[in-house]
Amino acid sequence: MKIYEYQVKKIFSKAGIPILKGAVAYTPNEAYDISQKLGCAPYIVKAQVPTYLRSKGYFIEDEKKKTGIRKALSCKAVQKETQNMLFKHLKTPVDEDKAFEVKKVYIEEMKKSLARYRFAIYIDFSVQNVFLTAQEITNDATGAKVYKTQLKLSKKELPQLKAMQIAGKLNLKRGQQKKIVKILQGLYQVFITYQAFEVNIDPLILADDNKFYAMSGKIDFDPDAVSASKEITALLDLEEETPNERLARLNNFRYLPLDGNIGCIINGSGLGMATLDLFHIYGGKPACLFDIGGEPTKEMMALSFKAVLSEPNIEGILINIFGGSARCDIIAEGLIAAAKEISVGIPIVVRIDGTNEQIASRILFESGLPFTVQKGMDEAVRYIIHAVQEIM
């Protein structure tokens, strides 16, 4: 789930992270009125789409390929730039295969930047730890050094010493370091409160008024937190949902889109993490992860199977289910029912462990459909990776 810049800034502001004055506009006239109320030319007009690197993107309808973030010297210019952006389609380097229709813009005051910084707090799943990073953004192509420190999630707030250690690495005066400490503590508060995988400020500027402002940032939510928190769910823009995101939300699945070529259906977060770890170990690339919950039914299996097949770039599917109290033979029947509805021409590896697993294996084998059953999770992951590599 990705949210808009103006939503991120609202969350930042609540946590005490300073932002510039700004507001959302849905029409050119509304943008004009907002800029007049701000009364602080020049302005910045920012396309609001749920992606990043808008300043390096371009509108596909624009012959000059102008970006999604533009300077405006007057209220009239704000109105014109808003007109030029609304209902056009923006492509960015982050989502090159998708263009986002701009339905709203964010009008913000503009400040001269004396220095720019990047801060992030994130979970590194490869080592199962949380880290805080800081970097001064320079014009040098190689970039400035990234400073990094490990955090303990048991703390309710970011320890001041940790924040001071990071702030002290940057080229800042002592008074400025104290301001950075407060900003980092606010960022950590957002990370904990919203159960995020990552939060960042990119960039944080030191303006010519000697104050810091978060110009942009992002919050990557834990999928479990999205479904469990009404506050987070309220941020969701239903119009920007993909069909599989909508299917997952309506059926209480957890859906994680990735950038590989093997679709994965699992039941349970722990099993999902273990599956992704094995892909990493054996050099496979998952395309998505569908977590259908602890007690999958025949209908759930059918829905998730068809959803994974609809994903782009799918060249193989791994189904890794721990049956528990659910009957594996019923799960197998759901898979067969779905496969009969759709022509399947890619390898499908199934690992089902639980009640009636032997009956399920026989049902899948006798179906005549392209299911390969593996008893162990390790073997199943290796098999699907090898099978996909063979047909590439």
Coordinates of C-alpha atoms in Angstrom, one line a residue:
M1 CA 0.0 0.0 0.0
K2 CA 1.4 3.4 -1.0
I3 CA -0.1 6.7 0.0
Y4 CA 0.2 10.2 -1.3
E5 CA 2.7 12.8 -0.4
Y6 CA 0.2 15.1 1.3
Q7 CA -1.0 12.1 3.5
V8 CA 2.6 11.4 4.5
K9 CA 3.2 15.0 5.4
K10 CA 0.1 15.1 7.5
I11 CA 1.4 12.1 9.5
F12 CA 4.8 13.7 9.7
S13 CA 3.3 16.9 11.1
K14 CA 1.4 15.0 13.8
A15 CA 4.7 13.5 14.9
G16 CA 6.4 16.9 15.2
I17 CA 8.3 16.7 11.9
P18 CA 8.4 20.2 10.4
I19 CA 6.8 20.6 6.9
L20 CA 6.2 23.6 4.7
K21 CA 2.7 25.3 4.3
G22 CA 0.7 23.6 1.6
A23 CA -2.7 22.2 0.6
V24 CA -4.3 19.8 -2.0
A25 CA -6.1 21.1 -5.0
Y26 CA -8.5 19.2 -7.3
T27 CA -9.1 22.0 -9.9
P28 CA -7.0 24.8 -11.4
N29 CA -9.2 27.4 -9.7
E30 CA -8.8 25.7 -6.3
A31 CA -5.0 25.7 -6.8
Y32 CA -5.1 29.4 -7.6
D33 CA -7.1 30.1 -4.4
I34 CA -4.7 28.0 -2.3
S35 CA -1.7 29.9 -3.6
Q36 CA -3.3 33.2 -2.8
K37 CA -4.0 32.1 0.7
L38 CA -0.4 30.8 1.1
G39 CA 0.8 34.2 -0.1
C40 CA 4.4 33.1 -0.3
A41 CA 5.6 33.0 -4.0
P42 CA 7.4 31.2 -5.5
Y43 CA 5.4 28.0 -5.1
I44 CA 5.9 24.3 -6.0
V45 CA 3.1 22.4 -7.8
K46 CA 3.4 18.6 -7.1
A47 CA 1.4 15.9 -8.9
Q48 CA -0.1 13.6 -6.3
V49 CA 0.3 10.0 -7.4
P50 CA 1.1 6.9 -5.2
T51 CA 4.7 6.5 -6.4
Y52 CA 8.1 8.1 -6.0
L53 CA 10.7 10.1 -8.0
R54 CA 8.1 12.3 -9.5
S55 CA 10.8 14.9 -10.2
K56 CA 12.4 12.5 -12.6
G57 CA 9.2 11.4 -14.2
Y58 CA 7.3 12.8 -17.2
F59 CA 3.8 13.1 -18.6
I60 CA 3.2 10.9 -21.6
E61 CA 0.8 13.5 -23.1
D62 CA 3.4 16.3 -22.8
E63 CA 5.6 16.7 -25.9
K64 CA 8.3 18.4 -23.7
K65 CA 8.2 15.6 -21.2
K66 CA 7.9 17.9 -18.2
T67 CA 8.2 16.4 -14.7
G68 CA 5.6 15.9 -12.0
I69 CA 7.1 18.6 -9.7
R70 CA 7.3 22.2 -11.0
K71 CA 8.2 25.7 -9.8
A72 CA 5.6 28.4 -10.2
L73 CA 6.4 32.1 -9.7
S74 CA 2.9 33.4 -9.3
C75 CA -0.7 32.4 -8.5
K76 CA -1.5 32.5 -12.2
A77 CA 1.4 30.2 -12.9
V78 CA 0.2 27.8 -10.2
Q79 CA -3.2 27.7 -11.9
K80 CA -1.6 27.0 -15.3
E81 CA 0.7 24.3 -14.1
T82 CA -2.2 22.6 -12.3
Q83 CA -4.2 22.7 -15.5
N84 CA -1.2 21.1 -17.4
M85 CA -1.0 18.3 -14.9
L86 CA -4.6 17.3 -14.0
F87 CA -5.9 14.2 -15.8
K88 CA -2.6 13.7 -17.5
H89 CA -0.6 10.5 -17.0
L90 CA 2.7 10.5 -15.1
K91 CA 5.4 7.9 -15.5
T92 CA 8.3 7.7 -13.1
P93 CA 11.5 5.6 -13.0
V94 CA 10.0 3.6 -10.1
D95 CA 7.0 2.4 -12.1
E96 CA 8.2 2.5 -15.7
D97 CA 5.5 0.0 -16.8
K98 CA 2.6 2.1 -15.4
A99 CA 1.4 5.7 -15.9
F100 CA -0.6 7.3 -13.0
E101 CA -3.4 9.6 -13.8
V102 CA -3.1 12.8 -11.8
K103 CA -6.4 13.7 -10.1
K104 CA -5.0 16.1 -7.5
V105 CA -2.0 18.3 -6.9
Y106 CA -0.2 19.7 -3.8
I107 CA 0.5 23.4 -3.7
E108 CA 3.4 24.2 -1.4
E109 CA 5.4 27.2 -0.5
M110 CA 9.0 27.2 -1.8
K111 CA 12.1 27.7 0.3
K112 CA 15.7 28.1 -0.8
S113 CA 17.7 25.1 0.3
L114 CA 21.1 25.5 1.9
A115 CA 21.7 21.8 2.5
R116 CA 19.7 18.6 1.9
Y117 CA 19.6 15.3 3.9
R118 CA 18.1 11.9 3.7
F119 CA 17.0 9.9 6.7
A120 CA 15.4 6.4 6.9
I121 CA 14.3 3.8 9.4
Y122 CA 13.7 0.4 8.0
I123 CA 13.6 -3.3 8.6
D124 CA 16.4 -5.3 6.9
F125 CA 14.7 -8.7 6.5
S126 CA 17.9 -10.3 5.3
V127 CA 19.3 -9.9 8.8
Q128 CA 16.1 -9.4 10.8
N129 CA 17.2 -6.1 12.2
V130 CA 16.0 -2.4 12.2
F131 CA 18.4 0.3 11.1
L132 CA 18.5 4.1 11.1
T133 CA 20.5 5.7 8.2
A134 CA 21.5 9.3 7.5
Q135 CA 23.1 11.0 4.5
E136 CA 23.9 14.5 3.3
I137 CA 22.7 14.8 -0.3
T138 CA 25.4 16.3 -2.5
N139 CA 25.8 17.1 -6.2
D140 CA 28.6 14.7 -6.4
A141 CA 27.6 11.7 -8.5
T142 CA 29.1 9.3 -6.1
G143 CA 27.0 10.8 -3.2
A144 CA 28.0 11.4 0.4
K145 CA 28.7 8.6 2.9
V146 CA 25.7 6.9 4.4
Y147 CA 25.8 6.6 8.2
K148 CA 24.0 3.6 9.7
T149 CA 23.1 2.4 13.2
Q150 CA 21.1 -0.5 14.4
L151 CA 18.0 0.0 16.6
K152 CA 16.1 -2.1 19.1
L153 CA 12.4 -2.2 18.6
S154 CA 11.8 -2.8 22.3
K155 CA 12.1 0.9 22.9
K156 CA 9.0 3.0 22.8
E157 CA 10.9 6.0 21.5
L158 CA 14.2 6.5 19.7
P159 CA 17.0 6.8 22.4
Q160 CA 18.4 10.3 22.3
L161 CA 21.9 9.0 22.4
K162 CA 21.3 7.0 19.1
A163 CA 19.8 10.1 17.4
M164 CA 22.7 12.3 18.6
Q165 CA 25.3 9.8 17.3
I166 CA 23.8 9.9 13.8
A167 CA 23.2 13.7 13.9
G168 CA 26.8 14.2 15.0
K169 CA 28.1 12.5 11.9
L170 CA 26.6 15.2 9.7
N171 CA 28.2 18.6 9.0
L172 CA 25.8 20.5 11.4
K173 CA 26.1 23.0 14.2
R174 CA 25.2 21.9 17.7
G175 CA 21.8 23.7 17.6
Q176 CA 21.0 22.1 14.3
Q177 CA 21.9 18.7 15.6
K178 CA 19.3 19.1 18.4
K179 CA 16.7 19.9 15.8
I180 CA 17.7 16.8 13.8
V181 CA 17.4 14.7 17.0
K182 CA 13.8 15.8 17.5
I183 CA 13.0 15.1 13.8
L184 CA 14.5 11.6 14.0
Q185 CA 12.5 10.9 17.2
G186 CA 9.4 11.9 15.3
L187 CA 10.3 9.7 12.4
Y188 CA 10.8 6.7 14.8
Q189 CA 7.4 7.5 16.3
V190 CA 5.8 7.2 12.8
F191 CA 7.7 3.9 12.3
I192 CA 6.4 2.4 15.5
T193 CA 2.8 3.9 15.4
Y194 CA 2.1 2.8 11.9
Q195 CA 3.9 -0.6 12.1
A196 CA 5.9 0.3 9.0
F197 CA 8.5 -1.7 7.1
E198 CA 10.2 1.6 6.2
V199 CA 9.8 5.3 6.8
N200 CA 12.0 8.0 5.3
I201 CA 12.4 11.7 4.7
D202 CA 13.9 12.4 1.3
P203 CA 14.9 15.2 1.3
L204 CA 15.0 17.1 4.6
I205 CA 16.2 20.6 3.7
L206 CA 18.0 23.2 5.8
A207 CA 16.3 26.4 4.5
D208 CA 17.6 29.9 4.4
D209 CA 15.5 30.7 7.5
N210 CA 17.8 28.2 9.4
K211 CA 14.9 25.8 9.8
F212 CA 14.6 22.2 8.7
Y213 CA 11.6 21.0 6.5
A214 CA 10.6 17.6 5.3
M215 CA 10.1 18.1 1.6
S216 CA 9.0 14.6 0.8
G217 CA 9.0 11.1 2.3
K218 CA 7.4 7.7 2.3
I219 CA 5.8 5.1 4.6
D220 CA 5.8 1.5 3.6
F221 CA 3.2 -0.2 5.7
D222 CA 3.3 -3.8 7.0
P223 CA 0.3 -5.5 5.2
D224 CA -0.9 -6.9 8.5
A225 CA -1.1 -3.4 9.9
V226 CA -3.1 -2.1 7.0
S227 CA -5.9 -4.6 7.6
A228 CA -5.8 -4.3 11.3
S229 CA -5.8 -0.5 11.6
K230 CA -8.8 1.6 10.7
E231 CA -6.6 4.7 10.6
I232 CA -4.3 3.2 8.0
T233 CA -7.1 1.7 6.0
A234 CA -8.7 5.2 5.8
L235 CA -5.7 6.4 3.9
L236 CA -6.2 3.9 1.1
D237 CA -7.2 5.4 -2.3
L238 CA -9.5 2.7 -3.7
E239 CA -9.2 4.1 -7.2
E240 CA -5.5 3.3 -7.2
E241 CA -5.9 -0.3 -6.2
T242 CA -4.9 -3.0 -8.6
P243 CA -7.4 -5.9 -9.1
N244 CA -5.3 -8.2 -6.9
E245 CA -4.9 -5.6 -4.2
R246 CA -8.7 -5.2 -4.2
L247 CA -9.2 -9.0 -4.2
A248 CA -6.9 -9.4 -1.2
R249 CA -8.5 -6.6 0.7
L250 CA -12.1 -7.9 0.2
N251 CA -11.1 -11.5 1.1
N252 CA -8.8 -10.7 4.0
F253 CA -5.8 -12.1 2.1
R254 CA -2.3 -10.5 2.4
Y255 CA -0.8 -9.6 -0.9
L256 CA 2.7 -8.5 -1.5
P257 CA 3.7 -7.6 -5.1
L258 CA 7.4 -8.2 -5.9
D259 CA 9.5 -8.0 -9.1
G260 CA 10.3 -11.6 -9.9
N261 CA 8.7 -14.3 -12.1
I262 CA 7.4 -16.9 -9.7
G263 CA 4.1 -16.4 -8.0
C264 CA 3.7 -17.8 -4.4
I265 CA 0.6 -18.8 -2.5
I266 CA 1.1 -19.5 1.2
N267 CA -0.9 -19.5 4.4
G268 CA 0.6 -17.6 7.3
S269 CA 3.2 -14.8 7.7
G270 CA 5.8 -17.1 9.2
L271 CA 5.6 -19.5 6.4
G272 CA 5.7 -16.6 3.9
M273 CA 8.9 -15.3 5.4
A274 CA 10.5 -18.7 5.4
T275 CA 9.5 -19.2 1.8
L276 CA 11.0 -15.8 0.8
D277 CA 14.2 -16.7 2.7
L278 CA 14.5 -19.9 0.7
F279 CA 14.1 -18.1 -2.6
H280 CA 16.9 -15.7 -1.6
I281 CA 19.1 -18.7 -0.7
Y282 CA 18.6 -20.5 -3.9
G283 CA 18.6 -17.5 -6.3
G284 CA 14.9 -17.4 -7.2
K285 CA 12.8 -14.3 -7.7
P286 CA 9.2 -14.2 -6.4
A287 CA 6.7 -12.2 -8.4
C288 CA 4.2 -11.9 -5.6
L289 CA 3.2 -13.4 -2.3
F290 CA -0.5 -14.3 -1.6
D291 CA -1.1 -15.2 2.1
I292 CA -4.5 -16.7 2.3
G293 CA -4.6 -17.2 6.1
G294 CA -4.3 -20.0 8.6
E295 CA -7.3 -22.1 7.5
P296 CA -7.6 -22.0 3.7
T297 CA -10.7 -23.2 2.0
K298 CA -11.4 -24.6 -1.4
E299 CA -12.8 -21.2 -2.5
M300 CA -9.8 -19.3 -1.2
M301 CA -7.4 -21.6 -3.1
A302 CA -9.3 -21.1 -6.3
L303 CA -9.4 -17.3 -5.9
S304 CA -5.8 -16.9 -5.1
F305 CA -4.6 -19.3 -7.8
K306 CA -6.5 -17.4 -10.5
A307 CA -5.2 -14.1 -9.1
V308 CA -1.6 -15.2 -9.2
L309 CA -2.0 -16.4 -12.8
S310 CA -3.2 -12.9 -13.7
E311 CA 0.0 -11.3 -12.5
P312 CA 2.4 -10.0 -15.2
N313 CA 5.7 -11.9 -15.9
I314 CA 4.5 -15.1 -14.2
E315 CA 6.6 -18.1 -15.4
G316 CA 5.9 -20.5 -12.5
I317 CA 3.9 -20.9 -9.3
L318 CA 4.8 -22.3 -5.9
I319 CA 1.9 -23.3 -3.6
N320 CA 3.3 -23.8 -0.1
I321 CA 0.5 -24.7 2.4
F322 CA 0.6 -26.0 5.9
G323 CA -2.8 -27.6 6.3
G324 CA -3.1 -27.6 10.1
S325 CA -6.8 -28.1 10.9
A326 CA -7.8 -27.6 7.2
R327 CA -8.1 -30.6 5.0
C328 CA -5.4 -30.8 2.3
D329 CA -7.7 -32.8 0.0
I330 CA -10.2 -29.9 -0.1
I331 CA -7.4 -27.5 -0.8
A332 CA -6.3 -29.7 -3.7
E333 CA -9.8 -29.8 -5.1
G334 CA -9.8 -26.0 -5.1
L335 CA -6.6 -25.9 -7.1
I336 CA -7.9 -28.3 -9.6
A337 CA -11.2 -26.4 -10.0
A338 CA -9.4 -23.2 -10.7
A339 CA -6.8 -24.8 -13.1
K340 CA -9.6 -26.3 -15.2
E341 CA -11.1 -22.9 -15.7
I342 CA -7.8 -21.4 -17.0
S343 CA -5.4 -22.8 -19.5
V344 CA -2.2 -23.3 -17.5
G345 CA 1.1 -23.7 -19.4
I346 CA 3.6 -23.0 -16.7
P347 CA 5.2 -25.2 -14.0
I348 CA 3.3 -25.4 -10.8
V349 CA 4.9 -26.9 -7.7
V350 CA 2.7 -27.8 -4.7
R351 CA 3.8 -28.5 -1.2
I352 CA 0.9 -29.3 1.2
D353 CA 1.6 -30.5 4.7
G354 CA -1.3 -31.5 7.1
T355 CA -4.5 -33.5 7.3
N356 CA -5.1 -35.8 4.3
E357 CA -1.9 -34.7 2.6
Q358 CA -1.4 -38.1 0.9
I359 CA -4.9 -38.0 -0.4
A360 CA -4.3 -34.5 -1.7
S361 CA -1.1 -35.6 -3.5
R362 CA -3.0 -38.4 -5.2
I363 CA -5.8 -36.1 -6.3
L364 CA -3.4 -33.6 -7.8
F365 CA -1.4 -36.4 -9.5
E366 CA -4.5 -38.0 -11.0
S367 CA -6.0 -34.7 -12.2
G368 CA -3.8 -34.7 -15.3
L369 CA -3.0 -31.1 -14.7
P370 CA 0.6 -29.7 -14.6
F371 CA 1.0 -30.0 -10.8
T372 CA 4.3 -31.3 -9.3
V373 CA 4.0 -32.3 -5.7
Q374 CA 7.0 -32.0 -3.4
K375 CA 7.0 -33.2 0.2
G376 CA 9.5 -30.7 1.7
M377 CA 9.4 -26.9 1.5
D378 CA 13.1 -26.8 0.7
E379 CA 12.7 -29.2 -2.2
A380 CA 9.6 -27.4 -3.5
V381 CA 11.4 -24.0 -3.7
R382 CA 14.4 -25.5 -5.4
Y383 CA 12.2 -27.4 -7.9
I384 CA 10.2 -24.4 -9.0
I385 CA 13.3 -22.3 -9.4
H386 CA 15.0 -25.0 -11.5
A387 CA 11.8 -25.6 -13.6
V388 CA 11.4 -21.9 -14.5
Q389 CA 15.1 -21.6 -15.3
E390 CA 14.8 -24.5 -17.7
I391 CA 12.1 -22.8 -19.8
M392 CA 13.7 -19.4 -19.8

